[in-house]
Backbone as JSON Lines, residues from 0, in Angstrom:
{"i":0,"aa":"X","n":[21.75,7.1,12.48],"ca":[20.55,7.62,13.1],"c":[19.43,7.79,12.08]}
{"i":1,"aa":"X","n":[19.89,7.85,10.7],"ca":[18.79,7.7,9.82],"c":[17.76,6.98,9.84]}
{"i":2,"aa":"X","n":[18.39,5.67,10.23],"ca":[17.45,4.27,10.13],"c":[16.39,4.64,11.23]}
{"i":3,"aa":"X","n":[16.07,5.7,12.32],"ca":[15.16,6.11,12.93],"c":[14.15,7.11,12.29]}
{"i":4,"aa":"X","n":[14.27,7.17,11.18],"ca":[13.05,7.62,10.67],"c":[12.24,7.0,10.12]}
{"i":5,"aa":"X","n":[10.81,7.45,10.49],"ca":[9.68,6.47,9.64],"c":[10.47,6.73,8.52]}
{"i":6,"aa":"X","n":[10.1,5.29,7.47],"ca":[9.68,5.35,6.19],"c":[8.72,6.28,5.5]}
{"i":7,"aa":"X","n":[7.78,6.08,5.95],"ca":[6.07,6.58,5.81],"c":[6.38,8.06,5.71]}
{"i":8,"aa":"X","n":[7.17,8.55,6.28],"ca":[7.02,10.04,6.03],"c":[7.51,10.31,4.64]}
{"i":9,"aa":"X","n":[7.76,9.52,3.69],"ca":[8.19,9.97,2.07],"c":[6.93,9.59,1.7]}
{"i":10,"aa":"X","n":[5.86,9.04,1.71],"ca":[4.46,9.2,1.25],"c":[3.98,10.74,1.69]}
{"i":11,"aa":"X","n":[4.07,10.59,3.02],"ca":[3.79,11.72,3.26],"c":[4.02,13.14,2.87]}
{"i":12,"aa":"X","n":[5.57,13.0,2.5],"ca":[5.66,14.72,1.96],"c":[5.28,14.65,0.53]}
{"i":13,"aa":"X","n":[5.71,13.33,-0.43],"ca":[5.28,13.41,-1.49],"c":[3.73,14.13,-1.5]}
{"i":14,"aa":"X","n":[2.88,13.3,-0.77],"ca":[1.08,14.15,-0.85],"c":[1.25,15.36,-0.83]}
{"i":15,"aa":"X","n":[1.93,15.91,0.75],"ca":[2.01,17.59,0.52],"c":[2.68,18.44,-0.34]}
{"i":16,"aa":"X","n":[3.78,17.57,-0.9],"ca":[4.41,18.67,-1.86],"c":[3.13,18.48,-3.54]}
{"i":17,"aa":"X","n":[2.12,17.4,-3.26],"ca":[1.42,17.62,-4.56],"c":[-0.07,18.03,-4.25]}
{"i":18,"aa":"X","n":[-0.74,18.55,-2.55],"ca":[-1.3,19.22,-2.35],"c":[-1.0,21.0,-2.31]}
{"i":19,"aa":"X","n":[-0.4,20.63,-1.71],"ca":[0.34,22.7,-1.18],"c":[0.9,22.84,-2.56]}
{"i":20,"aa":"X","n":[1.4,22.32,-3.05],"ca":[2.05,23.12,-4.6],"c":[0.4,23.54,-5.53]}
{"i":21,"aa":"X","n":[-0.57,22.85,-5.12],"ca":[-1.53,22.95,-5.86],"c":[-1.08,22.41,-7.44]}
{"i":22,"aa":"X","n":[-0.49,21.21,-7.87],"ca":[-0.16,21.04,-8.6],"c":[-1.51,21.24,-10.06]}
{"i":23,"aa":"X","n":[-0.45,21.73,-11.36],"ca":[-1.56,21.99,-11.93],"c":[-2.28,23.55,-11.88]}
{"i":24,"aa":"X","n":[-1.88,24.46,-10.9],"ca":[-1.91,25.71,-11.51],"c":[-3.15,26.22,-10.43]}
{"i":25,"aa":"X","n":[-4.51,25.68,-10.43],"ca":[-5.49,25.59,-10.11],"c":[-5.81,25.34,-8.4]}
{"i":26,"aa":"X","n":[-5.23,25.56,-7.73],"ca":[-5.24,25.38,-6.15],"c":[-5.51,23.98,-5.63]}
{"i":27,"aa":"X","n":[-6.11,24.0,-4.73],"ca":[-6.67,22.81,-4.13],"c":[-7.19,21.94,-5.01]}
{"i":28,"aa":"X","n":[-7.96,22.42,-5.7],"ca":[-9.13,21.33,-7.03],"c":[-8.13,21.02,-7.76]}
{"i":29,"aa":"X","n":[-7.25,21.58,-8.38],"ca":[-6.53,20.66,-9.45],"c":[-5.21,20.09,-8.37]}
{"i":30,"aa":"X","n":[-5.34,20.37,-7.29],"ca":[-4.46,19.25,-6.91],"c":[-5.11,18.04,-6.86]}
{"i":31,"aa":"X","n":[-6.05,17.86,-6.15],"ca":[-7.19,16.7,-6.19],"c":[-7.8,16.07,-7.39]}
{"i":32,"aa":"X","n":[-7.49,16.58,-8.57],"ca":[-7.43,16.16,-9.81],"c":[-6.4,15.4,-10.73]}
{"i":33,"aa":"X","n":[-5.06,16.39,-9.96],"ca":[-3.84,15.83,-10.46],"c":[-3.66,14.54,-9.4]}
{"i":34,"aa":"X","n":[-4.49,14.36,-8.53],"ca":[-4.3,12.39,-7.84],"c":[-4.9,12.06,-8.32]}
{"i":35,"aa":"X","n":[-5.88,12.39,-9.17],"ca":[-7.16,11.09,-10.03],"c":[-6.78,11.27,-11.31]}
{"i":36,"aa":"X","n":[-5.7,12.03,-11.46],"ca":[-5.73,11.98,-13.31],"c":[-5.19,10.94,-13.99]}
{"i":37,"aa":"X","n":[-5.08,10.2,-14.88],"ca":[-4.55,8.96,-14.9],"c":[-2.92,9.14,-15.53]}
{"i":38,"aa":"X","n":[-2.07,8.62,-15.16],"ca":[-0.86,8.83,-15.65],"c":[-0.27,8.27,-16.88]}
{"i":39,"aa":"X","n":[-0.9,7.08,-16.33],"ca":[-0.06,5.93,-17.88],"c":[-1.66,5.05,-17.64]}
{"i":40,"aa":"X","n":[-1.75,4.36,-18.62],"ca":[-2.74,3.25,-19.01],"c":[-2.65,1.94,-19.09]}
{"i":41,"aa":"X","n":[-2.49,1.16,-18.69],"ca":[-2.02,-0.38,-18.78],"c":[-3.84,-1.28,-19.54]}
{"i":42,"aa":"X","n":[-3.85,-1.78,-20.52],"ca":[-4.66,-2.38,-20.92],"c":[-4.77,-3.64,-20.64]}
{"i":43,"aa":"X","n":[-5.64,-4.25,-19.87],"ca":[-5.95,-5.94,-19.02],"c":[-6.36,-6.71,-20.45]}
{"i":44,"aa":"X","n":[-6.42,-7.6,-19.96],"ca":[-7.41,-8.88,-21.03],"c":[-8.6,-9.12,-21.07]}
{"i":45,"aa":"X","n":[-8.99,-8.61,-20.42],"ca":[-10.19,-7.96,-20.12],"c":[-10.75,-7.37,-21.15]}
{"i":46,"aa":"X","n":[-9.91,-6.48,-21.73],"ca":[-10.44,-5.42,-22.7],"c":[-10.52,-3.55,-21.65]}
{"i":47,"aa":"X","n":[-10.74,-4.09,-20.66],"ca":[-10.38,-2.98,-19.75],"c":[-9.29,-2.08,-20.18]}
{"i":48,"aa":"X","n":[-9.18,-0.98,-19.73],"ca":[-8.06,-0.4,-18.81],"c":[-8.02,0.18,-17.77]}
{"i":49,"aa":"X","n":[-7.05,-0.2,-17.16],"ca":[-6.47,0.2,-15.73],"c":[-6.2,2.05,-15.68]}
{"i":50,"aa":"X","n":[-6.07,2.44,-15.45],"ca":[-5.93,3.88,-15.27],"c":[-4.98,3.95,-13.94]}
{"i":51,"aa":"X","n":[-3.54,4.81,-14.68],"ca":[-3.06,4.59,-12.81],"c":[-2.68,5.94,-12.79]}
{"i":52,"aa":"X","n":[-2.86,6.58,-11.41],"ca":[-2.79,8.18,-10.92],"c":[-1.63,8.0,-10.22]}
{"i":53,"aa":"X","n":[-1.43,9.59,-9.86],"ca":[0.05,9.8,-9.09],"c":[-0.93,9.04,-7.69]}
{"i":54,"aa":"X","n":[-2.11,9.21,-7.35],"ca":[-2.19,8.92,-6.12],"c":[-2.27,7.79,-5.53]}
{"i":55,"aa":"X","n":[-2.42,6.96,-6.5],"ca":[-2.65,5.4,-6.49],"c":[-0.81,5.09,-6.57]}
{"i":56,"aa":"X","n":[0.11,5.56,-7.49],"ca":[1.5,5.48,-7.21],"c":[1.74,6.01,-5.7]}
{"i":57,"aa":"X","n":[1.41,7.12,-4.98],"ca":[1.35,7.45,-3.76],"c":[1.41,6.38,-2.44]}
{"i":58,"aa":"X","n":[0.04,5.49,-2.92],"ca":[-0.17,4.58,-1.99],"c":[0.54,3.06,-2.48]}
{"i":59,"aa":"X","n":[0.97,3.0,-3.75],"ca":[1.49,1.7,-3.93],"c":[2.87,2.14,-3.0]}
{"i":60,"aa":"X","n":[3.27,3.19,-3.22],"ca":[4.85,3.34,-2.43],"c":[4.66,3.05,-0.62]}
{"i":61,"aa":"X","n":[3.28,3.61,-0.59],"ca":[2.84,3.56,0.98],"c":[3.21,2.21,1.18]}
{"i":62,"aa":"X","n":[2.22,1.33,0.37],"ca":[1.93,-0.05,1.0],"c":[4.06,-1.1,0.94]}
{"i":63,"aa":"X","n":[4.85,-0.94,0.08],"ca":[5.92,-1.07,0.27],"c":[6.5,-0.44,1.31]}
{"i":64,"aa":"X","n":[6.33,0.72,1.71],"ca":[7.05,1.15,2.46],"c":[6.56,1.07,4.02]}
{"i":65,"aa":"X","n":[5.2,0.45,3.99],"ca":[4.46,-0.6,5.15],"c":[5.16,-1.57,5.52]}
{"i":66,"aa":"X","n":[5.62,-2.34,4.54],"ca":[6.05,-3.73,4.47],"c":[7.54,-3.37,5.24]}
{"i":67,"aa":"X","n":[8.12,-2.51,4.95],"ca":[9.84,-2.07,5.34],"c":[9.62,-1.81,6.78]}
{"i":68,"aa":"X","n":[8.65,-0.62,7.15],"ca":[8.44,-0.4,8.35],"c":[8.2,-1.63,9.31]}
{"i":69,"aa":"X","n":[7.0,-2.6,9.23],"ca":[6.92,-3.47,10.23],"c":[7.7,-4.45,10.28]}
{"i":70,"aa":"X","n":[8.85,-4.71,8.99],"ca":[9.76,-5.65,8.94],"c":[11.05,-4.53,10.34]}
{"i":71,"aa":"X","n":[11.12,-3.24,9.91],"ca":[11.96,-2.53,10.77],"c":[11.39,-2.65,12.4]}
{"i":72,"aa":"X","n":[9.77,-2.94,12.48],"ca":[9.42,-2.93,14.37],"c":[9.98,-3.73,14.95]}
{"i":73,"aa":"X","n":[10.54,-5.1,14.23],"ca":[10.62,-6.4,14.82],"c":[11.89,-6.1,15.37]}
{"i":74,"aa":"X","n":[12.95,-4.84,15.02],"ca":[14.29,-4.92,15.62],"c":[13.91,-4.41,17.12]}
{"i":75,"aa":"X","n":[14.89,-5.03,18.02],"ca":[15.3,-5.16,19.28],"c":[16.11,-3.83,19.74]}
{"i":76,"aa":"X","n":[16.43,-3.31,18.76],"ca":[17.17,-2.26,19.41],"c":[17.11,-0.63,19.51]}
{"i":77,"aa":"X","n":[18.32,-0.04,20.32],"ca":[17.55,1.12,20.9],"c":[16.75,2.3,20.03]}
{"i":78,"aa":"X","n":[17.4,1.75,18.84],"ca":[16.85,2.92,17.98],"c":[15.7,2.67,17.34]}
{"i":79,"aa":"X","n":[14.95,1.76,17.38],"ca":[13.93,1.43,17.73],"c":[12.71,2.18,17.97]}
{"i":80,"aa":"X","n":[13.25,2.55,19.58],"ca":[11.98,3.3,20.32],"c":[11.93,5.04,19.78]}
{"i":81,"aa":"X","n":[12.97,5.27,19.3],"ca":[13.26,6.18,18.32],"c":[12.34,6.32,17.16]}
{"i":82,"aa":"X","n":[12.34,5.1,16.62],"ca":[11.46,5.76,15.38],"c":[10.26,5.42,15.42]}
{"i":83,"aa":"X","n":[9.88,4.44,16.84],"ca":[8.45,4.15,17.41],"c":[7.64,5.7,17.87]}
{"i":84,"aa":"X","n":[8.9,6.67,18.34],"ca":[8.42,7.91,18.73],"c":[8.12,8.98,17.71]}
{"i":85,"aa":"X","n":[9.01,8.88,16.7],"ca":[9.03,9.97,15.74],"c":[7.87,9.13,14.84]}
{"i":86,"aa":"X","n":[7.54,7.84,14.45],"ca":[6.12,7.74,14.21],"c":[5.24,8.09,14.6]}
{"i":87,"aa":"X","n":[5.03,8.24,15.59],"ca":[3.83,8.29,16.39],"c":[3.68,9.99,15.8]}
{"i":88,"aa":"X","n":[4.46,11.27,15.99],"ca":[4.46,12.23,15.96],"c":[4.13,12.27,14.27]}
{"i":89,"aa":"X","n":[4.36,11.48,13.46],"ca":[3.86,11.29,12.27],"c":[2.67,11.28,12.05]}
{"i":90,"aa":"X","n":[2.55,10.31,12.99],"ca":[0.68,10.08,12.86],"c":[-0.25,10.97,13.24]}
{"i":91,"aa":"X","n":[0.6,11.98,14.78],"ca":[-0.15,13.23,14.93],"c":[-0.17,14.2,13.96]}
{"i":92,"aa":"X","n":[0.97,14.36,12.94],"ca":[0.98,15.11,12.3],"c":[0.27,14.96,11.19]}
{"i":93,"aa":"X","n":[-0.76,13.81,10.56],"ca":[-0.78,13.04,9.57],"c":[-2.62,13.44,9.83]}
{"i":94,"aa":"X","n":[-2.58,13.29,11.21],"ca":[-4.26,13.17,11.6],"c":[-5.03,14.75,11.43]}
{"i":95,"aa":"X","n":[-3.69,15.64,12.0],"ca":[-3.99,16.67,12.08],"c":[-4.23,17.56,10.74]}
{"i":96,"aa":"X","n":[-3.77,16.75,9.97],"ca":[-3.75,17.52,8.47],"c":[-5.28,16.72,7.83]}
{"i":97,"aa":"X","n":[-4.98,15.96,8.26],"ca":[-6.19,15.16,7.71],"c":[-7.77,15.74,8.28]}
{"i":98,"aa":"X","n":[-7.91,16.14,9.67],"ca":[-8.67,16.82,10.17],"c":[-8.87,18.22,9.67]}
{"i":99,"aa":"X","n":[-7.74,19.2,9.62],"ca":[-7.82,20.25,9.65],"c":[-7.31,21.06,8.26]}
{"i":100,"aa":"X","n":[-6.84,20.17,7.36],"ca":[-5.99,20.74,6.07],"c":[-6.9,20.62,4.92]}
{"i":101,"aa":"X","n":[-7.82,21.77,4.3],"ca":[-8.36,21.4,2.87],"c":[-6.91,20.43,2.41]}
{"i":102,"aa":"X","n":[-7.91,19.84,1.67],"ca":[-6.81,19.35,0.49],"c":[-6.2,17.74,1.07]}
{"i":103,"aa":"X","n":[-6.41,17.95,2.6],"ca":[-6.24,16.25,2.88],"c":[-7.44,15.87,3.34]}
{"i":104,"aa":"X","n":[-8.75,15.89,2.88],"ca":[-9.95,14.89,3.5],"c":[-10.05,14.3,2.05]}
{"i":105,"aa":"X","n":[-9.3,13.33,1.94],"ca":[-9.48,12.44,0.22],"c":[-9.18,11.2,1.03]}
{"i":106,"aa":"X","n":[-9.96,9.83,0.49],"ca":[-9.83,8.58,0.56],"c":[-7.87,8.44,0.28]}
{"i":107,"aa":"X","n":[-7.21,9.05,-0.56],"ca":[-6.26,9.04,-0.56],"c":[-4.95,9.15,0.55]}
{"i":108,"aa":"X","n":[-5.03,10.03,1.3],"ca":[-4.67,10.55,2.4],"c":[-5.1,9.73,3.69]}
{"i":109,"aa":"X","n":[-6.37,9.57,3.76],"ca":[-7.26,8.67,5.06],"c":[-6.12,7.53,5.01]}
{"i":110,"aa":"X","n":[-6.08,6.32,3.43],"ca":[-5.17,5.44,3.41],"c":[-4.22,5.76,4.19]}
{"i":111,"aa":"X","n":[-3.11,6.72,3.36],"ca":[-1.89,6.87,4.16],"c":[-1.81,6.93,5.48]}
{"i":112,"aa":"X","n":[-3.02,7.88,6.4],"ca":[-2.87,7.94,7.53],"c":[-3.18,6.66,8.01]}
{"i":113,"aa":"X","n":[-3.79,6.15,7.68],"ca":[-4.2,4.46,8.17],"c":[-2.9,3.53,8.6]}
{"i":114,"aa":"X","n":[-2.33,3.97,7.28],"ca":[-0.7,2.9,7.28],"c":[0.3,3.7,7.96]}
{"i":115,"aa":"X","n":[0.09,5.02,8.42],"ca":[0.59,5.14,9.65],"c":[0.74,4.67,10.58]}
{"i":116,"aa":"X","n":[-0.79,4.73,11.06],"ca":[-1.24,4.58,12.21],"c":[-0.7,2.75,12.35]}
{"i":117,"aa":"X","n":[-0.53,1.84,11.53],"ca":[-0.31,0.52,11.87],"c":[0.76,0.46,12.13]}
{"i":118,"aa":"X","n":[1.56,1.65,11.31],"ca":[2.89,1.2,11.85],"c":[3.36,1.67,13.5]}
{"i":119,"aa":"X","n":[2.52,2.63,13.62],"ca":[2.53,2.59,15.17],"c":[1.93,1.73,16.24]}
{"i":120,"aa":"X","n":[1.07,1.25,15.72],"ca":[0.22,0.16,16.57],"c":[1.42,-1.16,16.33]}
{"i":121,"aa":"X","n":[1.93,-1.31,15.08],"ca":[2.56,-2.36,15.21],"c":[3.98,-2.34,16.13]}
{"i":122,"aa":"X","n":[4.62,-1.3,15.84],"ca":[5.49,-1.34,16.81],"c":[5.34,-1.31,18.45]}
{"i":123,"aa":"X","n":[4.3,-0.57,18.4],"ca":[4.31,-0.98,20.1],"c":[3.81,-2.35,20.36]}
{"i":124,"aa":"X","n":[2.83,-2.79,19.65],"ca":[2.91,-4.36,19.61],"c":[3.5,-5.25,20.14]}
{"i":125,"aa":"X","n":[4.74,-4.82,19.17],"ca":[6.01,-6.08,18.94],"c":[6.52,-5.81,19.87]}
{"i":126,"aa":"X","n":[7.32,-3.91,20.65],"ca":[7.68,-4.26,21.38],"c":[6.98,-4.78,22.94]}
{"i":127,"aa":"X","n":[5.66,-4.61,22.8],"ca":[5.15,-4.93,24.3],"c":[5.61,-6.54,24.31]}
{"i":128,"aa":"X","n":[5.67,-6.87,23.18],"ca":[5.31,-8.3,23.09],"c":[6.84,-9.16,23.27]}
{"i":129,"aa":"X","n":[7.7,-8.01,23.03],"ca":[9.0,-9.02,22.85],"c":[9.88,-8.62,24.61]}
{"i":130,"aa":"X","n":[9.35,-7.35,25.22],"ca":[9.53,-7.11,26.64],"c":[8.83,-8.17,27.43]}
{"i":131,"aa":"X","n":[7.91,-8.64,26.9],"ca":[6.85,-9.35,27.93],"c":[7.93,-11.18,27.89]}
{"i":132,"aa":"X","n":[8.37,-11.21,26.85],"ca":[8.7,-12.69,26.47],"c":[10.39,-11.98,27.36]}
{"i":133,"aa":"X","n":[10.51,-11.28,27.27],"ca":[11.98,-10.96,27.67],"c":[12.28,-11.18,29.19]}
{"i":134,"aa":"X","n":[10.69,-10.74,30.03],"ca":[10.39,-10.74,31.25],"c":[10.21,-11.95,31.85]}
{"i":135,"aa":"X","n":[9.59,-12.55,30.82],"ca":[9.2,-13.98,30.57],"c":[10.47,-14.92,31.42]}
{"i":136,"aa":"X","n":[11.47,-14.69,30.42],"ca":[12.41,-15.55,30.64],"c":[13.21,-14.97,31.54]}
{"i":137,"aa":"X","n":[13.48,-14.14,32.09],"ca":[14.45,-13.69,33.48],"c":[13.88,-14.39,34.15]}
{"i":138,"aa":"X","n":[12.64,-14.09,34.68],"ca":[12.03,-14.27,35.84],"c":[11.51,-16.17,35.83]}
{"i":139,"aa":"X","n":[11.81,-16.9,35.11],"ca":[12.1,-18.45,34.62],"c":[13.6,-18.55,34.94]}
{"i":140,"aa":"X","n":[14.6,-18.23,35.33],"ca":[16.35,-18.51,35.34],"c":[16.08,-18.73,36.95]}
């Protein structure tokens, strides 16, 4: 029954456990600091450097764990509509923080809720789409 949980919700608590902890000592502001602070440095050829934050690690995990989710919509089965539901309640829960929670109105967060929200759009998608082909073919026999 595991396999019915979003993915997406381990982005998710990761943010809150590094908003609400107020990581950094400093409340809200140094949590929002500790996502822009840079962690490690990677130097380009450029002559650049890259600067990478916990929050940018945040969303690289998002965008993998995007990829898992809509590879998971395409399954056929019952558990499925299971974690099509407990997404969705993700996304309410995701919007609502985002609306109403100092500490989540950051470009950071908006992302995540974004890649929520697809993974709910995508699953109902797939399944409208794979009922419709399913309907398809009964009603062809």
């Amino acid at each position: 029954m595991l396999i019915a949980l979003p993915l997406l919700v381990i982005p998710v608590i990761l943010y809150n456990i590094v908003v609400l902890s107020g990581l950094g000592g400093g409340g809200l502001a140094a949590a929002d600091d500790a996502l822009r602070q840079a962690m490690f440095s990677i130097p380009m050829a450029s002559g650049a450097s890259w600067n990478v934050g916990v929050g940018d690690l945040i969303l690289f995990l998002s965008l993998i764990l995007l990829f898992f989710e809509l590879l998971k919509s395409t399954s056929s089965q019952k558990v499925a509509i299971v974690n099509h539901a407990l997404s969705m309640i993700l996304f309410v829960i995701c919007l609502v923080e985002f609306l109403l929670v100092r500490g989540f109105a950051t470009s950071t967060f908006f992302l995540i809720v974004t890649m929520v929200m697809l993974d709910v759009l995508a699953g109902f998608i797939v399944t409208i789409i794979s009922a419709r082909k399913d309907l398809d073919f009964g009603a062809g026999a």
